[in-house]
Short mmCIF file of N, CA and C in Angstrom, two decimals:
data_model
loop_
_atom_site.label_atom_id
_atom_site.label_comp_id
_atom_site.label_asym_id
_atom_site.label_seq_id
_atom_site.Cartn_x
_atom_site.Cartn_y
_atom_site.Cartn_z
N MET A 1 27.68 -59.27 24.32
CA MET A 1 26.10 -59.91 24.17
C MET A 1 26.88 -60.91 22.91
N ASP A 2 26.22 -62.11 22.89
CA ASP A 2 26.64 -63.40 21.62
C ASP A 2 25.33 -63.36 21.06
N VAL A 3 25.33 -63.51 19.87
CA VAL A 3 24.08 -64.17 19.31
C VAL A 3 24.38 -65.46 18.74
N VAL A 4 23.42 -66.18 19.76
CA VAL A 4 23.36 -67.62 19.77
C VAL A 4 22.73 -68.21 18.63
N ASN A 5 21.39 -67.74 18.28
CA ASN A 5 20.65 -68.02 17.14
C ASN A 5 19.88 -67.12 16.46
N GLU A 6 20.20 -66.47 15.30
CA GLU A 6 20.00 -65.46 14.80
C GLU A 6 18.71 -65.24 14.63
N CYS A 7 17.90 -66.63 14.59
CA CYS A 7 16.09 -66.25 14.34
C CYS A 7 15.63 -66.81 15.70
N ALA A 8 16.20 -66.87 16.68
CA ALA A 8 15.45 -67.24 18.02
C ALA A 8 14.62 -66.54 18.83
N ALA A 9 14.88 -65.13 18.56
CA ALA A 9 13.95 -64.34 19.21
C ALA A 9 13.77 -62.76 18.77
N LEU A 10 13.12 -61.83 19.37
CA LEU A 10 12.94 -60.48 18.90
C LEU A 10 13.97 -59.89 19.54
N LEU A 11 14.57 -58.86 18.95
CA LEU A 11 15.17 -57.98 19.89
C LEU A 11 15.04 -56.69 20.14
N SER A 12 15.22 -56.07 21.36
CA SER A 12 14.67 -54.69 21.48
C SER A 12 15.47 -53.36 21.19
N ASN A 13 15.36 -52.44 20.84
CA ASN A 13 15.99 -51.21 20.22
C ASN A 13 17.17 -51.44 21.34
N TYR A 14 17.41 -51.47 22.35
CA TYR A 14 18.29 -51.63 23.43
C TYR A 14 19.75 -52.59 23.11
N GLU A 15 19.17 -53.95 22.59
CA GLU A 15 19.88 -54.84 22.47
C GLU A 15 20.43 -54.55 20.97
N VAL A 16 19.61 -54.06 19.95
CA VAL A 16 20.14 -53.87 18.74
C VAL A 16 21.30 -52.77 18.88
N LEU A 17 20.87 -51.76 19.67
CA LEU A 17 22.05 -50.38 19.70
C LEU A 17 23.28 -51.02 20.10
N ASN A 18 23.36 -51.92 21.33
CA ASN A 18 24.45 -52.80 21.80
C ASN A 18 25.08 -53.48 20.86
N LEU A 19 24.32 -53.95 20.27
CA LEU A 19 25.09 -55.08 19.29
C LEU A 19 25.89 -54.05 17.97
N LEU A 20 25.11 -53.16 17.73
CA LEU A 20 25.66 -52.17 16.45
C LEU A 20 26.99 -51.41 17.22
N GLU A 21 26.65 -51.00 18.38
CA GLU A 21 27.89 -50.39 18.94
C GLU A 21 29.40 -51.33 19.10
N ASP A 22 28.92 -52.51 19.66
CA ASP A 22 29.72 -53.67 19.25
C ASP A 22 30.61 -53.90 18.09
N ILE A 23 29.91 -54.01 16.85
CA ILE A 23 30.12 -53.79 15.66
C ILE A 23 30.77 -52.94 15.41
N GLN A 24 30.54 -51.70 15.72
CA GLN A 24 31.32 -50.52 15.36
C GLN A 24 32.89 -50.35 15.99
N ALA A 25 32.74 -51.02 17.22
CA ALA A 25 33.97 -50.94 18.08
C ALA A 25 34.88 -51.93 17.68
N GLY A 26 34.53 -52.98 17.08
CA GLY A 26 35.15 -54.29 16.92
C GLY A 26 35.02 -55.42 17.89
N ARG A 27 34.17 -55.01 18.98
CA ARG A 27 34.28 -55.92 20.21
C ARG A 27 33.66 -57.14 20.17
N SER A 28 33.65 -58.01 21.09
CA SER A 28 33.05 -59.39 20.97
C SER A 28 33.17 -60.06 19.96
N GLY A 29 34.66 -60.20 19.34
CA GLY A 29 34.78 -60.94 17.79
C GLY A 29 33.87 -60.27 16.63
N TYR A 30 33.33 -59.31 16.75
CA TYR A 30 32.56 -58.85 15.49
C TYR A 30 33.92 -57.48 15.07
N LYS A 31 33.82 -57.89 13.40
CA LYS A 31 34.75 -57.03 12.75
C LYS A 31 34.03 -55.97 12.18
N THR A 32 34.88 -54.68 12.43
CA THR A 32 34.32 -53.32 11.96
C THR A 32 34.36 -53.55 10.69
N PRO A 33 33.10 -53.13 9.57
CA PRO A 33 32.76 -53.08 8.34
C PRO A 33 33.86 -52.63 7.60
N THR A 34 34.68 -53.26 6.43
CA THR A 34 35.31 -52.78 5.68
C THR A 34 35.21 -51.73 4.69
N LEU A 35 36.02 -51.13 3.87
CA LEU A 35 35.63 -50.22 3.28
C LEU A 35 34.86 -50.84 1.67
N GLN A 36 35.02 -52.19 1.64
CA GLN A 36 34.42 -53.05 0.55
C GLN A 36 32.65 -53.14 0.93
N GLN A 37 32.48 -53.06 2.45
CA GLN A 37 31.51 -52.82 3.00
C GLN A 37 30.80 -51.65 3.39
N GLN A 38 30.97 -51.05 2.47
CA GLN A 38 30.53 -49.48 2.66
C GLN A 38 29.31 -49.15 3.06
N ASN A 39 28.24 -49.95 2.55
CA ASN A 39 26.89 -50.15 2.79
C ASN A 39 26.19 -50.38 3.99
N LEU A 40 27.11 -51.38 4.50
CA LEU A 40 26.81 -51.91 5.79
C LEU A 40 27.36 -51.28 7.11
N ALA A 41 28.29 -50.39 6.66
CA ALA A 41 29.07 -49.31 7.74
C ALA A 41 28.03 -48.24 7.60
N THR A 42 27.41 -47.84 6.82
CA THR A 42 26.40 -46.85 6.48
C THR A 42 25.28 -47.07 7.39
N ILE A 43 24.58 -48.34 7.17
CA ILE A 43 23.64 -48.70 7.87
C ILE A 43 23.69 -48.88 9.14
N CYS A 44 24.85 -49.48 9.73
CA CYS A 44 25.28 -49.49 11.04
C CYS A 44 25.35 -48.24 11.63
N TYR A 45 25.88 -46.96 11.07
CA TYR A 45 25.93 -46.04 11.67
C TYR A 45 24.82 -45.05 11.65
N GLU A 46 24.12 -45.05 10.57
CA GLU A 46 22.49 -44.67 10.86
C GLU A 46 21.68 -44.75 11.40
N THR A 47 21.80 -46.56 11.79
CA THR A 47 20.98 -47.07 12.55
C THR A 47 21.41 -46.84 14.12
N ALA A 48 22.41 -46.70 14.22
CA ALA A 48 22.76 -46.54 15.65
C ALA A 48 22.62 -45.01 16.11
N LYS A 49 22.94 -44.19 15.20
CA LYS A 49 22.62 -42.51 15.30
C LYS A 49 20.94 -42.26 15.63
N TYR A 50 19.90 -43.18 14.84
CA TYR A 50 18.72 -43.13 14.91
C TYR A 50 18.55 -43.49 16.71
N LEU A 51 18.78 -44.69 16.94
CA LEU A 51 18.35 -45.29 18.14
C LEU A 51 19.09 -44.39 19.32
N GLU A 52 20.26 -43.53 19.08
CA GLU A 52 20.83 -42.95 20.35
C GLU A 52 19.74 -41.82 20.67
N LYS A 53 19.06 -41.42 19.65
CA LYS A 53 17.84 -40.69 19.83
C LYS A 53 16.12 -41.02 20.45
N THR A 54 16.42 -42.32 20.70
CA THR A 54 15.22 -42.94 21.32
C THR A 54 15.75 -43.30 22.98
N PRO A 55 14.40 -43.64 23.80
CA PRO A 55 14.59 -44.11 25.10
C PRO A 55 15.61 -45.24 24.99
N CYS A 56 15.64 -46.12 24.19
CA CYS A 56 16.83 -47.16 24.40
C CYS A 56 17.98 -46.60 24.89
N LYS A 57 18.29 -45.39 24.73
CA LYS A 57 19.72 -44.87 25.10
C LYS A 57 20.18 -45.15 26.46
N THR A 58 18.89 -44.63 27.21
CA THR A 58 19.05 -44.55 28.69
C THR A 58 18.78 -46.04 29.38
N GLN A 59 18.40 -46.88 28.20
CA GLN A 59 17.89 -48.42 29.40
C GLN A 59 19.16 -49.11 29.37
N ASP A 60 18.93 -50.01 30.54
CA ASP A 60 20.02 -50.92 30.49
C ASP A 60 19.19 -52.22 30.95
N SER A 61 20.12 -53.64 31.09
CA SER A 61 19.24 -54.67 31.12
C SER A 61 18.32 -54.80 32.19
N LYS A 62 19.06 -54.34 33.70
CA LYS A 62 18.13 -54.43 34.78
C LYS A 62 16.81 -53.47 34.72
N VAL A 63 17.14 -52.67 34.02
CA VAL A 63 15.78 -51.62 33.92
C VAL A 63 14.62 -52.80 33.22
N ILE A 64 15.15 -53.14 31.75
CA ILE A 64 14.42 -54.03 31.03
C ILE A 64 13.81 -55.28 31.71
N GLU A 65 14.37 -55.98 32.65
CA GLU A 65 14.15 -56.98 33.35
C GLU A 65 13.15 -56.61 34.63
N HIS A 66 13.34 -55.50 35.14
CA HIS A 66 12.17 -54.89 35.85
C HIS A 66 10.94 -54.41 35.47
N PHE A 67 10.96 -54.00 34.34
CA PHE A 67 9.73 -53.62 33.48
C PHE A 67 9.02 -54.62 32.95
N VAL A 68 9.64 -55.91 32.44
CA VAL A 68 8.89 -57.16 31.94
C VAL A 68 8.13 -57.62 33.38
N LYS A 69 8.82 -57.53 34.29
CA LYS A 69 8.27 -58.31 35.58
C LYS A 69 7.06 -57.80 36.04
N GLN A 70 7.10 -56.21 35.87
CA GLN A 70 5.84 -55.55 36.17
C GLN A 70 4.54 -55.93 35.45
N LEU A 71 5.00 -55.99 33.96
CA LEU A 71 4.02 -56.62 32.86
C LEU A 71 3.31 -57.65 33.18
N GLN A 72 3.76 -58.39 33.89
CA GLN A 72 3.27 -60.00 34.07
C GLN A 72 1.81 -60.01 34.38
N PRO A 73 1.17 -59.16 35.06
CA PRO A 73 -0.35 -59.12 35.45
C PRO A 73 -1.18 -58.89 34.56
N PHE A 74 -0.78 -57.97 33.29
CA PHE A 74 -1.44 -57.57 32.30
C PHE A 74 -1.75 -58.96 30.90
N ASN A 75 -1.14 -59.83 31.32
CA ASN A 75 -1.42 -60.90 30.12
C ASN A 75 -0.88 -60.54 28.75
N LEU A 76 0.10 -59.91 28.53
CA LEU A 76 0.55 -59.51 27.37
C LEU A 76 1.47 -60.29 26.43
N THR A 77 1.46 -60.24 25.12
CA THR A 77 2.41 -61.18 24.44
C THR A 77 3.89 -60.93 24.46
N LYS A 78 4.81 -61.50 24.07
CA LYS A 78 6.25 -60.94 24.08
C LYS A 78 6.43 -59.81 23.25
N ALA A 79 5.58 -59.57 21.86
CA ALA A 79 5.55 -58.84 20.79
C ALA A 79 4.94 -57.62 21.38
N GLU A 80 3.79 -57.79 22.11
CA GLU A 80 3.29 -56.34 23.03
C GLU A 80 4.44 -56.00 23.85
N LYS A 81 4.95 -56.60 24.52
CA LYS A 81 5.73 -56.05 25.59
C LYS A 81 7.09 -55.48 25.01
N LEU A 82 7.51 -55.99 23.87
CA LEU A 82 8.49 -55.24 22.95
C LEU A 82 8.20 -54.26 22.63
N GLN A 83 7.00 -54.11 22.09
CA GLN A 83 6.45 -52.72 21.48
C GLN A 83 6.63 -51.69 22.24
N LEU A 84 6.01 -51.92 23.86
CA LEU A 84 6.03 -51.18 24.79
C LEU A 84 7.31 -50.58 25.28
N LEU A 85 8.10 -51.34 25.14
CA LEU A 85 9.73 -50.91 25.68
C LEU A 85 10.14 -50.12 24.65
N ASN A 86 10.07 -50.60 23.31
CA ASN A 86 10.71 -49.72 22.58
C ASN A 86 10.29 -48.45 21.86
N HIS A 87 8.65 -48.29 22.30
CA HIS A 87 8.13 -46.96 21.74
C HIS A 87 7.63 -45.96 22.82
N ARG A 88 7.81 -46.74 24.30
CA ARG A 88 7.51 -46.22 25.65
C ARG A 88 6.59 -45.19 25.47
N PRO A 89 5.07 -45.69 25.07
CA PRO A 89 4.03 -44.93 25.19
C PRO A 89 3.64 -43.97 26.28
N THR A 90 3.13 -42.87 25.94
CA THR A 90 2.60 -41.79 27.05
C THR A 90 1.48 -41.68 27.15
N THR A 91 0.48 -42.39 26.30
CA THR A 91 -1.00 -42.09 26.14
C THR A 91 -1.69 -43.37 26.19
N ALA A 92 -3.19 -43.04 26.53
CA ALA A 92 -3.91 -44.18 26.22
C ALA A 92 -4.13 -44.69 24.88
N VAL A 93 -3.88 -43.71 23.77
CA VAL A 93 -4.39 -43.87 22.59
C VAL A 93 -3.23 -44.93 21.78
N GLU A 94 -1.75 -44.48 22.42
CA GLU A 94 -0.49 -45.27 22.09
C GLU A 94 -0.46 -46.71 22.44
N ILE A 95 -1.21 -46.93 23.74
CA ILE A 95 -1.49 -48.10 24.19
C ILE A 95 -2.27 -49.11 23.32
N GLN A 96 -3.48 -48.47 22.85
CA GLN A 96 -4.56 -49.06 21.97
C GLN A 96 -3.74 -49.41 20.53
N LEU A 97 -2.74 -48.73 20.32
CA LEU A 97 -2.15 -48.63 18.98
C LEU A 97 -1.37 -50.12 19.23
N LEU A 98 -0.65 -50.17 20.10
CA LEU A 98 0.39 -51.05 20.57
C LEU A 98 -0.18 -52.45 20.93
N VAL A 99 -1.04 -52.48 21.69
CA VAL A 99 -1.58 -53.95 22.10
C VAL A 99 -3.00 -54.13 21.47
N GLU A 100 -2.77 -55.36 21.00
CA GLU A 100 -3.84 -55.59 20.02
C GLU A 100 -5.16 -55.99 20.67
N GLU A 101 -6.50 -55.31 20.61
CA GLU A 101 -7.53 -55.74 21.06
C GLU A 101 -7.60 -54.98 22.67
N SER A 102 -6.76 -54.01 22.69
CA SER A 102 -6.49 -53.43 24.10
C SER A 102 -8.07 -53.01 24.76
N GLU A 103 -8.91 -52.71 23.80
CA GLU A 103 -10.19 -52.29 24.41
C GLU A 103 -11.38 -53.64 25.00
N GLU A 104 -10.74 -54.76 24.56
CA GLU A 104 -11.34 -55.78 25.21
C GLU A 104 -10.50 -56.51 26.23
N ARG A 105 -9.26 -56.11 26.24
CA ARG A 105 -8.24 -56.75 27.05
C ARG A 105 -8.09 -56.05 28.27
N LEU A 106 -7.77 -54.64 28.17
CA LEU A 106 -7.46 -53.99 29.08
C LEU A 106 -8.58 -53.14 29.95
N THR A 107 -9.00 -52.79 30.89
CA THR A 107 -9.74 -51.68 31.32
C THR A 107 -9.24 -50.39 31.35
N GLU A 108 -9.90 -49.45 31.68
CA GLU A 108 -9.26 -47.85 31.51
C GLU A 108 -8.22 -48.07 32.77
N GLU A 109 -8.45 -48.64 33.99
CA GLU A 109 -7.75 -48.45 35.10
C GLU A 109 -6.56 -49.40 34.70
N GLN A 110 -6.57 -50.58 34.25
CA GLN A 110 -5.17 -51.22 33.97
C GLN A 110 -4.54 -50.41 32.90
N THR A 111 -5.07 -49.71 31.95
CA THR A 111 -4.41 -49.01 30.90
C THR A 111 -3.78 -47.82 31.71
N GLU A 112 -4.34 -46.74 32.68
CA GLU A 112 -3.84 -46.15 33.42
C GLU A 112 -2.61 -46.68 34.38
N SER A 113 -2.81 -47.73 34.75
CA SER A 113 -1.47 -48.37 35.47
C SER A 113 -0.18 -48.80 34.46
N LEU A 114 -0.75 -49.49 33.34
CA LEU A 114 0.23 -49.49 32.37
C LEU A 114 1.24 -48.38 31.89
N LEU A 115 0.53 -47.10 32.06
CA LEU A 115 1.38 -45.71 31.46
C LEU A 115 2.15 -45.41 32.97
N ARG A 116 1.24 -45.85 34.11
CA ARG A 116 2.24 -45.38 35.28
C ARG A 116 3.38 -46.13 35.34
N ILE A 117 3.28 -47.59 35.24
CA ILE A 117 4.63 -48.36 35.01
C ILE A 117 5.37 -47.89 33.85
N ILE A 118 5.02 -47.69 32.87
CA ILE A 118 5.94 -47.20 31.71
C ILE A 118 6.92 -45.93 32.18
N ALA A 119 5.97 -44.74 32.95
CA ALA A 119 6.54 -43.74 33.09
C ALA A 119 7.50 -43.98 34.55
N GLU A 120 7.59 -44.79 35.34
CA GLU A 120 8.05 -44.86 36.47
C GLU A 120 9.41 -45.79 36.31
N SER A 121 9.12 -46.96 35.18
CA SER A 121 10.24 -47.62 34.89
C SER A 121 11.15 -47.73 33.91
N LEU A 122 10.33 -47.08 32.80
CA LEU A 122 11.51 -46.72 31.83
C LEU A 122 11.98 -45.42 31.60
N PRO A 123 13.63 -44.98 31.55
CA PRO A 123 13.74 -43.72 31.89
C PRO A 123 13.81 -42.85 30.46
N LEU A 124 13.38 -41.67 30.07
CA LEU A 124 13.27 -40.75 29.28
C LEU A 124 14.61 -40.72 28.55
N SER A 125 14.56 -40.37 27.35
CA SER A 125 15.74 -40.21 26.62
C SER A 125 16.64 -38.61 26.91
N GLU A 126 17.58 -38.05 26.84
CA GLU A 126 17.96 -37.14 27.27
C GLU A 126 17.55 -36.02 26.21
N ASP A 127 17.06 -36.23 25.00
CA ASP A 127 16.41 -35.13 23.93
C ASP A 127 15.15 -35.53 23.95
N SER A 128 14.08 -36.26 24.96
CA SER A 128 12.79 -36.28 24.76
C SER A 128 11.87 -35.12 24.36
N ASP A 129 12.27 -33.85 24.22
CA ASP A 129 11.42 -32.97 23.93
C ASP A 129 11.12 -33.06 22.52
N SER A 130 12.01 -33.80 21.58
CA SER A 130 11.53 -33.89 20.38
C SER A 130 11.72 -35.43 19.74
N GLU A 131 10.45 -35.61 18.99
CA GLU A 131 10.23 -37.05 18.33
C GLU A 131 11.45 -37.26 17.37
N PRO A 132 12.17 -38.37 17.40
CA PRO A 132 13.29 -38.49 16.56
C PRO A 132 12.48 -38.89 15.33
N MET A 133 11.37 -39.11 14.97
CA MET A 133 10.83 -39.48 13.75
C MET A 133 10.49 -38.14 12.95
N ASP A 134 10.18 -36.88 13.66
CA ASP A 134 9.87 -35.44 13.10
C ASP A 134 10.98 -34.83 12.92
N GLN A 135 12.44 -35.41 12.80
CA GLN A 135 13.22 -34.48 12.89
C GLN A 135 13.82 -34.84 11.10
N ALA A 136 14.01 -33.99 10.32
CA ALA A 136 14.40 -34.03 8.92
C ALA A 136 15.88 -34.40 8.89
N ASP A 137 16.47 -35.43 8.22
CA ASP A 137 17.73 -35.21 7.94
C ASP A 137 18.18 -34.42 6.78
N SER A 138 19.01 -33.67 6.81
CA SER A 138 19.60 -32.74 5.73
C SER A 138 20.50 -33.42 4.94
#
């Protein structure tokens, strides 16, 4: 994966995780952080560690493309699609939090259809029993 224009688009958690893994492994022309860049190395490690506990760990580009195509009838913005992809909501309340003015833009049937598409299209993470934000780092 090459970064063509740093400010051109929003990145999904899947893309960020792949980029961090490339940086850590020194692939694709990225240099691994040196000892002088210890803070950068820590940030890369901690971010990758967090993202590995989220649904993005089990996603791939084909899953994401299929998911985005299924969202076309809902007239969602790019940012809303990205939020749905990154957060993988499981309830109507979560949809309301991620989609702006969802009460006016989506009917109950559309919300249920959206939840069904998310459940069918996006794989769960291996440790989906616990939410990553609820885990305390010691």
